[in-house]
CSV table of C-alpha atoms in Angstrom, one decimal:
chain,number,residue,atom,x,y,z
O,788,MET,CA,-0.4,0.1,0.3
O,789,LYS,CA,1.2,4.0,-1.2
O,790,THR,CA,0.7,6.1,2.3
O,791,SER,CA,-0.6,9.9,0.7
O,792,CYS,CA,0.8,12.4,3.2
O,793,ILE,CA,-1.0,15.5,2.3
O,794,SER,CA,0.4,19.2,4.1
O,795,VAL,CA,-3.7,20.2,5.3
O,796,ASN,CA,-1.6,22.8,7.7
O,797,ASN,CA,-1.8,26.9,5.8
O,798,ASP,CA,-4.6,28.9,4.1
O,799,VAL,CA,-4.0,27.8,0.0
O,800,ASP,CA,-8.2,25.7,-0.5
O,801,LYS,CA,-7.4,22.1,1.0
O,802,SER,CA,-11.4,20.9,0.4
O,803,GLU,CA,-9.9,18.2,-2.3
O,804,ALA,CA,-7.1,16.8,0.1
O,805,TYR,CA,-10.5,17.0,3.3
O,806,GLN,CA,-12.1,15.1,0.8
O,807,GLN,CA,-11.1,12.4,0.1
O,808,ALA,CA,-10.2,11.6,3.9
O,809,VAL,CA,-14.0,11.5,4.0
O,810,ASP,CA,-14.2,9.0,1.2
O,811,LEU,CA,-11.8,6.9,2.6
O,812,LEU,CA,-13.3,6.8,5.2
O,813,ASN,CA,-16.6,6.1,3.9
O,814,LYS,CA,-14.7,3.4,2.2
O,815,GLY,CA,-14.2,1.8,6.1
O,816,GLU,CA,-10.0,2.9,5.0
O,817,VAL,CA,-8.0,4.6,8.4
O,818,VAL,CA,-6.5,8.2,7.6
O,819,ALA,CA,-4.5,9.4,10.8
O,820,PHE,CA,-5.2,13.1,11.5
O,821,PRO,CA,-3.5,15.7,14.1
O,822,THR,CA,-5.7,16.8,17.0
O,823,GLU,CA,-3.8,18.8,19.4
O,824,THR,CA,-2.7,16.3,21.6
O,825,VAL,CA,-0.6,14.1,19.2
O,826,TYR,CA,-2.1,12.4,15.4
O,827,GLY,CA,-4.7,10.0,15.7
O,828,LEU,CA,-5.5,6.8,13.4
O,829,GLY,CA,-9.5,6.9,12.3
O,830,ALA,CA,-11.8,4.6,10.9
O,831,ILE,CA,-15.6,4.9,11.3
O,832,ALA,CA,-16.4,3.8,14.8
O,833,THR,CA,-20.1,2.4,13.3
O,834,ASN,CA,-17.5,-0.3,10.8
O,835,ASN,CA,-16.1,-2.7,12.1
O,836,GLU,CA,-14.1,-3.5,9.7
O,837,ALA,CA,-12.8,-1.1,8.5
O,838,VAL,CA,-12.3,-0.2,13.1
O,839,ASN,CA,-10.0,-3.4,13.1
O,840,LYS,CA,-8.3,-2.6,10.5
O,841,ILE,CA,-6.4,0.7,13.1
O,842,PHE,CA,-6.1,-2.6,15.4
O,843,ALA,CA,-3.9,-4.5,13.0
O,844,ALA,CA,-1.9,-1.2,10.9
O,845,LYS,CA,-0.8,-0.1,15.1
O,846,GLY,CA,0.0,-3.9,16.6
O,847,ARG,CA,-2.6,-2.9,18.8
O,848,PRO,CA,-4.0,-5.7,21.3
O,849,SER,CA,-8.0,-6.3,21.3
O,850,ASP,CA,-8.9,-5.6,24.6
O,851,ASN,CA,-7.2,-1.7,24.8
O,852,PRO,CA,-10.5,0.0,24.5
O,853,LEU,CA,-10.6,2.8,21.6
O,854,ILE,CA,-11.7,6.4,21.7
O,855,VAL,CA,-14.7,7.8,19.6
O,856,HIS,CA,-13.9,11.3,18.6
O,857,ILE,CA,-17.0,13.8,17.8
O,858,GLY,CA,-17.6,16.6,15.7
O,859,SER,CA,-20.1,18.5,18.3
O,860,ILE,CA,-22.1,18.3,21.6
O,861,GLU,CA,-24.8,18.1,20.0
O,862,GLU,CA,-23.6,13.8,18.9
O,863,VAL,CA,-23.7,12.8,22.2
O,864,SER,CA,-26.6,11.4,22.5
O,865,THR,CA,-27.1,9.0,19.4
O,866,TYR,CA,-24.3,7.1,21.2
O,867,ILE,CA,-24.7,7.6,24.9
O,868,GLU,CA,-27.5,6.2,27.2
O,869,GLU,CA,-27.7,8.2,29.9
O,870,ILE,CA,-25.9,11.9,30.5
O,871,PRO,CA,-24.9,12.5,33.1
O,872,GLU,CA,-24.9,16.7,34.8
O,873,ILE,CA,-21.4,15.9,35.6
O,874,ALA,CA,-20.5,15.0,32.2
O,875,ILE,CA,-21.9,18.1,30.8
O,876,LYS,CA,-20.6,20.2,33.4
O,877,CYS,CA,-17.8,19.2,31.5
O,878,MET,CA,-18.5,18.9,28.5
O,879,GLU,CA,-19.2,22.9,28.9
O,880,LYS,CA,-16.3,24.2,30.4
O,881,PHE,CA,-13.4,21.4,28.5
O,882,TRP,CA,-15.0,20.6,24.6
O,883,PRO,CA,-13.6,20.8,22.7
O,884,GLY,CA,-10.0,19.8,24.2
O,885,PRO,CA,-8.0,17.0,25.3
O,886,LEU,CA,-10.6,15.8,27.4
O,887,THR,CA,-11.6,12.1,27.0
O,888,ILE,CA,-15.4,11.8,29.5
O,889,VAL,CA,-15.7,7.5,29.0
O,890,MET,CA,-19.7,6.8,30.1
O,891,LYS,CA,-22.4,4.1,29.9
O,892,ALA,CA,-22.5,3.1,25.6
O,893,LYS,CA,-25.6,2.7,23.4
O,894,LYS,CA,-25.4,-1.5,22.9
O,895,ASP,CA,-25.5,-2.4,19.0
O,896,VAL,CA,-24.1,1.0,17.9
O,897,LEU,CA,-20.5,1.9,18.3
O,898,ALA,CA,-18.8,-1.2,16.6
O,899,LYS,CA,-18.1,-4.2,19.2
O,900,SER,CA,-13.7,-4.1,18.8
O,901,VAL,CA,-14.3,-0.3,19.3
O,902,THR,CA,-15.3,-1.0,23.6
O,903,ALA,CA,-13.4,-3.6,23.7
O,904,GLY,CA,-16.4,-6.2,25.2
O,905,LEU,CA,-17.1,-2.5,27.2
O,906,THR,CA,-20.5,-1.2,28.5
O,907,THR,CA,-18.8,2.3,28.6
O,908,VAL,CA,-17.1,3.8,25.9
O,909,GLY,CA,-14.7,7.3,25.5
O,910,LEU,CA,-15.5,9.8,24.2
O,911,ARG,CA,-14.7,13.2,23.0
O,912,MET,CA,-14.2,16.2,20.7
O,913,PRO,CA,-10.9,17.8,19.7
O,914,ASP,CA,-10.0,21.5,19.5
O,915,HIS,CA,-7.4,21.5,16.5
O,916,PRO,CA,-9.2,22.7,13.0
O,917,VAL,CA,-7.7,19.9,11.0
O,918,ALA,CA,-9.5,17.1,12.8
O,919,LEU,CA,-12.6,19.5,14.5
O,920,ASN,CA,-13.1,19.8,9.8
O,921,LEU,CA,-12.1,16.4,9.1
O,922,LEU,CA,-15.1,15.4,11.7
O,923,GLN,CA,-17.2,17.2,10.4
O,924,LEU,CA,-17.7,16.9,7.3
O,925,LEU,CA,-17.4,13.2,7.0
O,926,LYS,CA,-20.5,13.7,10.0
O,927,GLN,CA,-20.1,10.3,12.1
O,928,PRO,CA,-17.8,9.2,14.4
O,929,VAL,CA,-14.4,8.9,14.4
O,930,ALA,CA,-13.0,6.1,15.8
O,931,ALA,CA,-9.1,7.0,16.7
O,932,PRO,CA,-6.0,6.2,19.0
O,933,SER,CA,-2.7,7.7,18.3
O,934,ALA,CA,-1.3,7.2,14.9
O,935,ASN,CA,2.0,4.7,16.4
O,936,LYS,CA,3.2,1.5,16.0
O,937,SER,CA,1.5,0.3,19.3
O,938,GLY,CA,4.1,0.7,23.0
O,939,LYS,CA,6.2,3.7,20.9
O,940,PRO,CA,5.9,6.7,21.6
O,941,SER,CA,3.0,8.6,20.2
O,942,PRO,CA,3.1,10.4,17.0
O,943,THR,CA,3.7,14.6,17.2
O,944,LYS,CA,4.2,15.5,14.0
O,945,ALA,CA,3.5,13.7,10.3
O,946,GLU,CA,7.5,12.3,10.2
O,947,HIS,CA,6.1,10.0,13.4
O,948,VAL,CA,3.7,9.1,11.4
O,949,GLU,CA,5.3,8.3,8.7
O,950,GLU,CA,7.9,5.7,10.9
O,951,ASP,CA,5.7,4.2,12.2
O,952,LEU,CA,3.2,3.7,10.0
O,953,GLN,CA,4.5,4.1,6.3
O,954,GLY,CA,2.9,1.6,3.9
O,955,LEU,CA,0.1,0.3,5.8
O,956,ILE,CA,-2.5,3.4,5.5
O,957,PRO,CA,-3.9,4.8,3.0
O,958,LEU,CA,-3.3,8.9,4.3
O,959,ILE,CA,-2.1,11.3,6.4
O,960,LEU,CA,-3.5,14.3,7.2
O,961,ASP,CA,0.3,16.7,7.8
O,962,GLY,CA,-1.3,20.0,9.2
O,963,GLY,CA,1.9,20.8,11.2
O,964,PRO,CA,3.3,19.6,15.0
O,965,THR,CA,0.8,19.2,18.0
O,966,GLY,CA,0.5,21.4,20.6
O,967,ILE,CA,-0.1,19.2,23.6
O,968,GLY,CA,1.7,17.1,22.5
O,969,LEU,CA,0.5,14.2,25.5
O,970,GLU,CA,-2.5,12.2,24.5
O,971,SER,CA,-6.0,13.2,26.5
O,972,THR,CA,-6.9,13.1,29.7
O,973,VAL,CA,-9.7,9.9,30.5
O,974,LEU,CA,-12.1,10.8,33.2
O,975,ASP,CA,-15.1,8.5,33.4
O,976,VAL,CA,-18.4,9.8,35.2
O,977,THR,CA,-20.0,6.2,35.6
O,978,VAL,CA,-17.8,6.2,39.1
O,979,ASN,CA,-18.8,8.0,42.5
O,980,PRO,CA,-16.6,10.2,42.5
O,981,PRO,CA,-16.0,10.9,38.4
O,982,ALA,CA,-12.1,8.6,38.0
O,983,ILE,CA,-9.0,10.3,36.1
O,984,LEU,CA,-8.5,6.8,33.5
O,985,ARG,CA,-5.6,8.4,32.0
O,986,PRO,CA,-3.8,11.8,33.0
O,987,GLY,CA,-3.8,15.1,30.3
O,988,GLY,CA,-3.9,18.6,30.1
O,989,VAL,CA,-7.4,18.8,31.6
O,990,THR,CA,-5.4,19.1,34.9
O,991,LYS,CA,-7.2,16.9,38.4
O,992,GLU,CA,-7.3,20.1,40.0
O,993,MET,CA,-8.8,22.3,37.2
O,994,LEU,CA,-11.7,19.5,36.7
O,995,GLU,CA,-12.0,19.6,40.4
O,996,GLU,CA,-13.2,23.5,40.0
O,997,VAL,CA,-16.3,22.9,37.8
O,998,ILE,CA,-17.7,19.2,39.8
O,999,GLY,CA,-16.3,18.8,42.5
O,1000,GLU,CA,-14.4,15.3,43.8
O,1001,VAL,CA,-11.8,13.9,41.6
O,1002,ASN,CA,-10.4,10.2,42.1
O,1003,GLN,CA,-6.2,9.8,40.4
O,1004,PRO,CA,-5.8,6.9,41.3
O,1005,THR,CA,-2.2,6.6,40.9
O,1006,LEU,CA,-0.4,3.4,38.4
O,1007,SER,CA,-0.2,0.7,40.9
O,1008,GLN,CA,-3.4,1.2,42.6
O,1009,GLN,CA,-5.3,0.6,39.2
O,1010,ASP,CA,-6.1,-3.2,38.0
O,1011,LYS,CA,-4.6,-4.1,34.4
O,1012,LYS,CA,-5.4,-7.5,35.4
O,1013,GLU,CA,-8.9,-6.7,34.0
O,1014,THR,CA,-9.7,-5.4,30.7
O,1015,PRO,CA,-9.5,-1.3,31.1
O,1016,LYS,CA,-11.5,0.7,30.8
O,1017,ALA,CA,-9.4,3.7,28.4
O,1018,PRO,CA,-6.3,3.5,26.8
O,1019,GLY,CA,-3.5,3.7,28.5
O,1020,MET,CA,-3.8,2.0,31.4
O,1021,LYS,CA,-2.5,-1.6,31.5
O,1022,TYR,CA,-0.3,-2.4,28.6
O,1023,THR,CA,3.3,-1.2,28.3
O,1024,HIS,CA,3.4,2.6,26.6
O,1025,TYR,CA,5.6,5.1,24.9
O,1026,ALA,CA,8.6,3.3,25.3
O,1027,PRO,CA,12.1,4.3,22.2
O,1028,ASN,CA,14.0,1.1,21.3
O,1029,ALA,CA,16.7,1.6,23.7
O,1030,PRO,CA,16.1,0.6,28.1
O,1031,VAL,CA,14.1,4.4,29.5
O,1032,TYR,CA,15.0,4.7,33.5
O,1033,LEU,CA,13.5,7.0,35.5
O,1034,ILE,CA,15.9,9.1,38.1
O,1035,GLU,CA,15.2,12.4,40.2
O,1036,GLN,CA,16.0,15.0,39.0
O,1037,ASP,CA,19.3,16.6,41.2
O,1038,LEU,CA,22.6,17.0,39.1
O,1039,PRO,CA,25.0,15.5,41.4
O,1040,THR,CA,22.5,12.2,41.8
O,1041,VAL,CA,22.2,12.1,37.9
O,1042,GLU,CA,26.4,13.4,37.0
O,1043,LYS,CA,27.2,9.2,39.5
O,1044,ALA,CA,24.4,7.9,36.9
O,1045,ILE,CA,26.3,8.8,34.3
O,1046,GLU,CA,29.9,8.3,35.8
O,1047,GLN,CA,28.7,4.1,37.0
O,1048,LEU,CA,27.2,3.4,32.8
O,1049,ARG,CA,30.3,5.0,31.4
O,1050,GLN,CA,32.4,2.8,33.9
O,1051,GLU,CA,29.6,0.1,32.2
O,1052,GLY,CA,30.1,0.9,29.0
O,1053,GLU,CA,26.7,2.3,28.6
O,1054,ILE,CA,25.5,5.3,25.5
O,1055,ILE,CA,24.4,7.1,27.7
O,1056,ALA,CA,20.7,9.6,26.1
O,1057,LEU,CA,19.9,12.2,29.0
O,1058,LEU,CA,16.1,13.9,28.6
O,1059,ALA,CA,16.6,16.6,31.8
O,1060,PRO,CA,15.6,20.4,31.9
O,1061,SER,CA,18.4,22.0,29.9
O,1062,GLU,CA,21.0,23.1,32.9
O,1063,PHE,CA,21.7,19.6,33.0
O,1064,GLU,CA,23.1,19.6,29.6
O,1065,GLU,CA,26.6,20.6,31.4
O,1066,LEU,CA,27.2,16.5,32.4
O,1067,GLN,CA,28.7,15.9,29.5
O,1068,ALA,CA,26.2,12.3,28.5
O,1069,ASP,CA,26.7,10.8,25.0
O,1070,TYR,CA,22.7,12.5,23.6
O,1071,PHE,CA,20.6,15.0,25.8
O,1072,PHE,CA,17.7,15.7,25.6
O,1073,SER,CA,17.1,18.8,27.3
O,1074,PHE,CA,12.7,19.2,29.2
O,1075,GLY,CA,13.5,23.0,28.8
O,1076,GLN,CA,14.5,26.0,31.3
O,1077,ASP,CA,13.4,24.6,34.8
O,1078,GLY,CA,11.6,21.7,33.4
O,1079,ASP,CA,9.8,23.7,31.9
O,1080,LYS,CA,6.4,21.9,31.9
O,1081,ASP,CA,4.3,22.5,29.0
O,1082,GLU,CA,7.4,22.2,27.5
O,1083,ILE,CA,8.5,19.2,28.1
O,1084,GLY,CA,4.9,16.9,26.9
O,1085,VAL,CA,5.0,19.6,24.0
O,1086,LYS,CA,8.6,17.2,23.3
O,1087,LEU,CA,8.7,14.3,25.3
O,1088,TYR,CA,7.7,11.9,22.9
O,1089,ASP,CA,10.0,13.8,20.2
O,1090,ASP,CA,12.1,13.3,22.7
O,1091,LEU,CA,12.5,9.6,22.6
O,1092,ARG,CA,11.6,9.2,19.0
O,1093,ALA,CA,14.9,10.7,18.7
O,1094,CYS,CA,17.0,8.4,20.9
O,1095,ASP,CA,16.2,5.8,18.1
O,1096,LYS,CA,17.9,8.1,16.3
O,1097,THR,CA,20.8,8.1,18.3
O,1098,ASN,CA,23.2,4.4,19.3
O,1099,ALA,CA,22.5,4.9,22.7
O,1100,SER,CA,21.9,2.1,25.4
O,1101,ILE,CA,19.9,3.4,28.1
O,1102,ILE,CA,18.2,6.0,28.5
O,1103,LEU,CA,18.2,8.3,31.8
O,1104,ALA,CA,15.1,9.9,32.1
O,1105,THR,CA,14.5,12.9,35.1
O,1106,THR,CA,11.3,12.9,37.2
O,1107,THR,CA,9.3,16.0,37.6
O,1108,SER,CA,6.4,16.5,40.2
O,1109,THR,CA,2.8,15.8,39.8
O,1110,ASP,CA,0.7,19.1,39.6
O,1111,GLY,CA,-1.2,19.9,37.4
O,1112,VAL,CA,0.3,18.5,34.3
O,1113,GLY,CA,2.9,16.7,35.9
O,1114,ALA,CA,0.9,13.7,36.6
O,1115,ALA,CA,0.6,13.6,33.0
O,1116,ILE,CA,3.9,13.2,32.1
O,1117,MET,CA,5.3,10.8,35.0
O,1118,ASN,CA,1.9,8.8,34.2
O,1119,ARG,CA,3.8,8.6,31.1
O,1120,LEU,CA,7.6,8.7,32.0
O,1121,GLU,CA,7.0,5.2,33.5
O,1122,LYS,CA,4.7,3.5,31.1
O,1123,ALA,CA,7.5,4.6,28.8
O,1124,ALA,CA,10.4,3.1,31.7
O,1125,GLY,CA,8.4,0.1,32.6
O,1126,GLY,CA,8.3,1.9,36.4
O,1127,LYS,CA,11.9,1.2,36.3
O,1128,TRP,CA,14.2,3.5,38.0
O,1129,TYR,CA,18.2,3.6,38.4
O,1130,GLN,CA,19.3,2.7,41.3
O,1131,LEU,CA,23.9,4.0,42.0
O,1132,LYS,CA,25.5,1.5,43.5
């Protein structure tokens, strides 16, 4: 299969590109497109055969549910059994935006492979002109996980999608780099209090200002044995080829770690705030000045992917606090590292 990549990231009329994407989706194909978080790989969410092509292209486990993207709040009632008041408040405040809301799905409306056999589904309305234009032209729900090989760092640029899925999908709409860089927050409103299943750009603090108490379990508290209610809960994700180890954001500690690893013959890539560059790891990827969390979020997946273009044999990633969007950053880093921390000897 030949994969076309068409830029829609300018003021020139791109109606033909959008129509091509709509036609492919209506024919049961998959299309990659940008959202404000990461690039998604979409198929019409009511077409089981089309949705299965997402799983095939990504190599994604079938018990990992998909988020359904819609172009307007009015569409929610088509797919949801009962819309809780809490969900309505969240939609009014955060949609369009990086918030996925898990609710009870109507029976036999969405493809079975979307919900992975669960009675719930996550819906979101993305805040990106390309995604919204596509959804509103299509007038159908689109199931869309991140447009990457399963387990690899999510794509924040069209070139990342090409690296992973060239020859496996027919079309990529290139809308330039994504804005937030971390997948949407997933909020389950079928439980009381509502629970964050995956942290993202809409933080616990932001949600609690609107709906009151919100539970945010740690990775270790999430039950990994059952079918997960949301993407990113069960499997190792966001991982480059070399093993990732977390390390405290402390200059002397990181310096000792680099010395030890050099003695062991390791080639080291370091992901850390800009002031850590003086430690002279073999490769350095800056988390920004003083570890600015918004900047970390935007750059994290690009940096992890950049590590694959080096000959690094080990990757050290400094941690950050879990305040605000820091919870999402640490969630992704812990997943990328498989929970591994580097221990000084």
